[in-house]
Amino acid sequence: MAGIPRQRLDTSTPHPARVWDYWLGGTDNFASDREVAAQIVEVMPDLPINARSERQFIGRVVGMLAGEIGVDQFLDVGTGIPNAGNTHVVAQKINPAARIVYVDNDPIVLIHARALLESTSEGATDYLDADLRHPDPLLQAASETLDFSRPVGLMLMGVIEFVTDDTLALDTVHTLIDALSPGSYVAIASSMPSVGMQRAVDLWHARGGAPLVLRSPENLTRFFDGLDLLEPGVVSLPQWRPDPLTDYRDMEVYQYGGVARKG
Ligand SMILES: C[S@@+](CC[C@H](N)C(=O)[O-])C[C@H]1O[C@@H](n2cnc3c(N)ncnc32)[C@H](O)[C@@H]1O
């Protein structure tokens, strides 16, 4: 268990990383996670599609940044349990010298972090057991692997919803953005409000899940203030620069996102 105090691994309440893993077809989850995940799908059947769309979005964004733009450093906060197409896998396939720092605050992710640390010999990966809500120590630790005087791709995939206070969330994200050099990129994806999504969130909270908030596309766009938002802006994830392998292009998936450049 990679030095994790057992009391930190709470298997009695559902955890976001494990429920997400279940919807992605993974096996790193417990009965409490599976039970809630199945109940949520009853009120919001598309939630596994949100999760899969977000994984595909990660692939397209990292592919674009590492490929056509040439970003070779990534800070991926709210990593989740390792899955196919993790940031370092996509980036290092394009540029074996790419350097990636992963961050999550769930002990289950730390347990599985070894899979995130399987770097190429030319590049580097690191994993930080840290909290988005404390960006300064996070940046300090990340700077041991990443050179913040050069461009970095900041990935915030499905994580800002867990910082429920809008002011705190905006301040936190902008503390991270302030640390990035010009030419860096910021990619954010987050869950959108709908009747079904709100029912899912209410059920999640009733079952003791970590508090989360749904933000409208307009509200999500505010996180990119001061940056150059790339086309097509903040959209339902399958509409963001789809490629031939992008699924669900004919659906509105209630997981939105965008990518912006720091000038
Ligand atoms: C919905 S999952 C998304 C996983 C992955 N980024 C993806 O898109 O497939 C959200 C992840 O954010 C993590 N998380 C939630 N709050 C966090 C916080 N305050 N600091 C760091 N990670 C957090 C959870 O543990 C979970 O692994």
mmCIF file of N, CA, C and O and ligand atoms in Angstrom, residues 17 20 54-55 58 78-80 104-106 130-133 157-159 162, ligand 1:
data_model
loop_
_atom_site.group_PDB
_atom_site.id
_atom_site.type_symbol
_atom_site.label_atom_id
_atom_site.label_comp_id
_atom_site.label_asym_id
_atom_site.label_seq_id
_atom_site.Cartn_x
_atom_site.Cartn_y
_atom_site.Cartn_z
ATOM 1 N N ALA A 17 -12.702 9.617 -7.232
ATOM 2 C CA ALA A 17 -11.768 8.927 -8.127
ATOM 3 C C ALA A 17 -12.238 7.494 -8.393
ATOM 4 O O ALA A 17 -12.124 6.982 -9.506
ATOM 5 N N TRP A 20 -15.556 7.425 -10.518
ATOM 6 C CA TRP A 20 -15.161 7.749 -11.909
ATOM 7 C C TRP A 20 -14.532 6.519 -12.549
ATOM 8 O O TRP A 20 -14.827 6.174 -13.696
ATOM 9 N N GLU A 54 -14.521 12.855 -21.198
ATOM 10 C CA GLU A 54 -13.416 13.607 -20.581
ATOM 11 C C GLU A 54 -12.074 12.930 -20.868
ATOM 12 O O GLU A 54 -11.078 13.608 -21.155
ATOM 13 N N ARG A 55 -12.051 11.593 -20.831
ATOM 14 C CA ARG A 55 -10.790 10.895 -21.154
ATOM 15 C C ARG A 55 -10.381 11.188 -22.604
ATOM 16 O O ARG A 55 -9.209 11.397 -22.902
ATOM 17 N N ILE A 58 -8.972 14.680 -22.843
ATOM 18 C CA ILE A 58 -7.573 14.714 -22.376
ATOM 19 C C ILE A 58 -6.649 14.289 -23.515
ATOM 20 O O ILE A 58 -5.631 14.934 -23.791
ATOM 21 N N GLY A 78 -5.824 16.627 -10.194
ATOM 22 C CA GLY A 78 -7.067 15.849 -10.155
ATOM 23 C C GLY A 78 -6.974 14.700 -11.150
ATOM 24 O O GLY A 78 -7.879 14.451 -11.937
ATOM 25 N N THR A 79 -5.852 14.009 -11.089
ATOM 26 C CA THR A 79 -5.467 12.992 -12.081
ATOM 27 C C THR A 79 -6.461 11.845 -12.174
ATOM 28 O O THR A 79 -6.751 11.348 -13.257
ATOM 29 N N GLY A 80 -6.942 11.386 -11.030
ATOM 30 C CA GLY A 80 -7.779 10.192 -11.001
ATOM 31 C C GLY A 80 -6.933 8.930 -11.009
ATOM 32 O O GLY A 80 -5.698 8.972 -11.116
ATOM 33 N N ASP A 104 -3.120 14.526 -7.001
ATOM 34 C CA ASP A 104 -4.474 14.163 -6.559
ATOM 35 C C ASP A 104 -4.437 14.101 -5.036
ATOM 36 O O ASP A 104 -3.371 13.909 -4.440
ATOM 37 N N ASN A 105 -5.598 14.283 -4.401
ATOM 38 C CA ASN A 105 -5.613 14.227 -2.937
ATOM 39 C C ASN A 105 -6.301 12.970 -2.413
ATOM 40 O O ASN A 105 -6.559 12.864 -1.218
ATOM 41 N N ASP A 106 -6.602 12.017 -3.312
ATOM 42 C CA ASP A 106 -7.266 10.790 -2.870
ATOM 43 C C ASP A 106 -6.208 9.703 -2.657
ATOM 44 O O ASP A 106 -5.455 9.391 -3.580
ATOM 45 N N ALA A 130 -1.362 15.827 -3.075
ATOM 46 C CA ALA A 130 -1.540 17.229 -2.684
ATOM 47 C C ALA A 130 -2.931 17.692 -3.069
ATOM 48 O O ALA A 130 -3.657 17.012 -3.794
ATOM 49 N N ASP A 131 -3.282 18.890 -2.580
ATOM 50 C CA ASP A 131 -4.649 19.397 -2.701
ATOM 51 C C ASP A 131 -4.668 20.663 -3.549
ATOM 52 O O ASP A 131 -3.926 21.619 -3.260
ATOM 53 N N LEU A 132 -5.533 20.664 -4.550
ATOM 54 C CA LEU A 132 -5.703 21.837 -5.413
ATOM 55 C C LEU A 132 -5.964 23.095 -4.594
ATOM 56 O O LEU A 132 -5.560 24.193 -4.996
ATOM 57 N N ARG A 133 -6.645 22.937 -3.461
ATOM 58 C CA ARG A 133 -7.024 24.127 -2.672
ATOM 59 C C ARG A 133 -5.836 24.770 -1.974
ATOM 60 O O ARG A 133 -5.983 25.812 -1.352
ATOM 61 N N MET A 157 -8.921 18.594 -15.105
ATOM 62 C CA MET A 157 -9.976 17.777 -15.722
ATOM 63 C C MET A 157 -10.889 17.199 -14.659
ATOM 64 O O MET A 157 -10.498 16.297 -13.897
ATOM 65 N N GLY A 158 -12.100 17.752 -14.571
ATOM 66 C CA GLY A 158 -13.084 17.219 -13.620
ATOM 67 C C GLY A 158 -12.710 17.446 -12.176
ATOM 68 O O GLY A 158 -13.108 16.656 -11.313
ATOM 69 N N VAL A 159 -11.981 18.516 -11.896
ATOM 70 C CA VAL A 159 -11.534 18.716 -10.508
ATOM 71 C C VAL A 159 -12.025 20.035 -9.911
ATOM 72 O O VAL A 159 -12.261 20.092 -8.699
ATOM 73 N N PHE A 162 -14.886 20.327 -7.375
ATOM 74 C CA PHE A 162 -14.726 19.982 -5.956
ATOM 75 C C PHE A 162 -14.254 21.172 -5.113
ATOM 76 O O PHE A 162 -14.039 21.026 -3.910
HETATM 77 C C1 LIG B 1 -13.912 13.224 -11.706
HETATM 78 S S1 LIG B 1 -12.321 12.639 -11.314
HETATM 79 C C2 LIG B 1 -11.431 13.090 -12.794
HETATM 80 C C3 LIG B 1 -10.217 12.222 -13.056
HETATM 81 C C4 LIG B 1 -9.447 12.562 -14.338
HETATM 82 N N1 LIG B 1 -8.885 13.905 -14.279
HETATM 83 C C5 LIG B 1 -10.316 12.420 -15.560
HETATM 84 O O1 LIG B 1 -10.687 13.433 -16.124
HETATM 85 O O2 LIG B 1 -10.612 11.301 -15.952
HETATM 86 C C6 LIG B 1 -11.810 13.933 -10.168
HETATM 87 C C7 LIG B 1 -10.469 13.710 -9.492
HETATM 88 O O3 LIG B 1 -10.131 14.911 -8.768
HETATM 89 C C8 LIG B 1 -9.607 14.547 -7.510
HETATM 90 N N2 LIG B 1 -9.800 15.671 -6.581
HETATM 91 C C9 LIG B 1 -10.971 16.123 -6.054
HETATM 92 N N3 LIG B 1 -10.751 17.178 -5.257
HETATM 93 C C10 LIG B 1 -9.405 17.416 -5.282
HETATM 94 C C11 LIG B 1 -8.546 18.376 -4.662
HETATM 95 N N4 LIG B 1 -9.053 19.310 -3.841
HETATM 96 N N5 LIG B 1 -7.223 18.324 -4.905
HETATM 97 C C12 LIG B 1 -6.708 17.364 -5.737
HETATM 98 N N6 LIG B 1 -7.467 16.431 -6.357
HETATM 99 C C13 LIG B 1 -8.795 16.454 -6.138
HETATM 100 C C14 LIG B 1 -10.389 13.310 -7.129
HETATM 101 O O4 LIG B 1 -9.730 12.541 -6.129
HETATM 102 C C15 LIG B 1 -10.489 12.588 -8.462
HETATM 103 O O5 LIG B 1 -9.393 11.737 -8.670
#
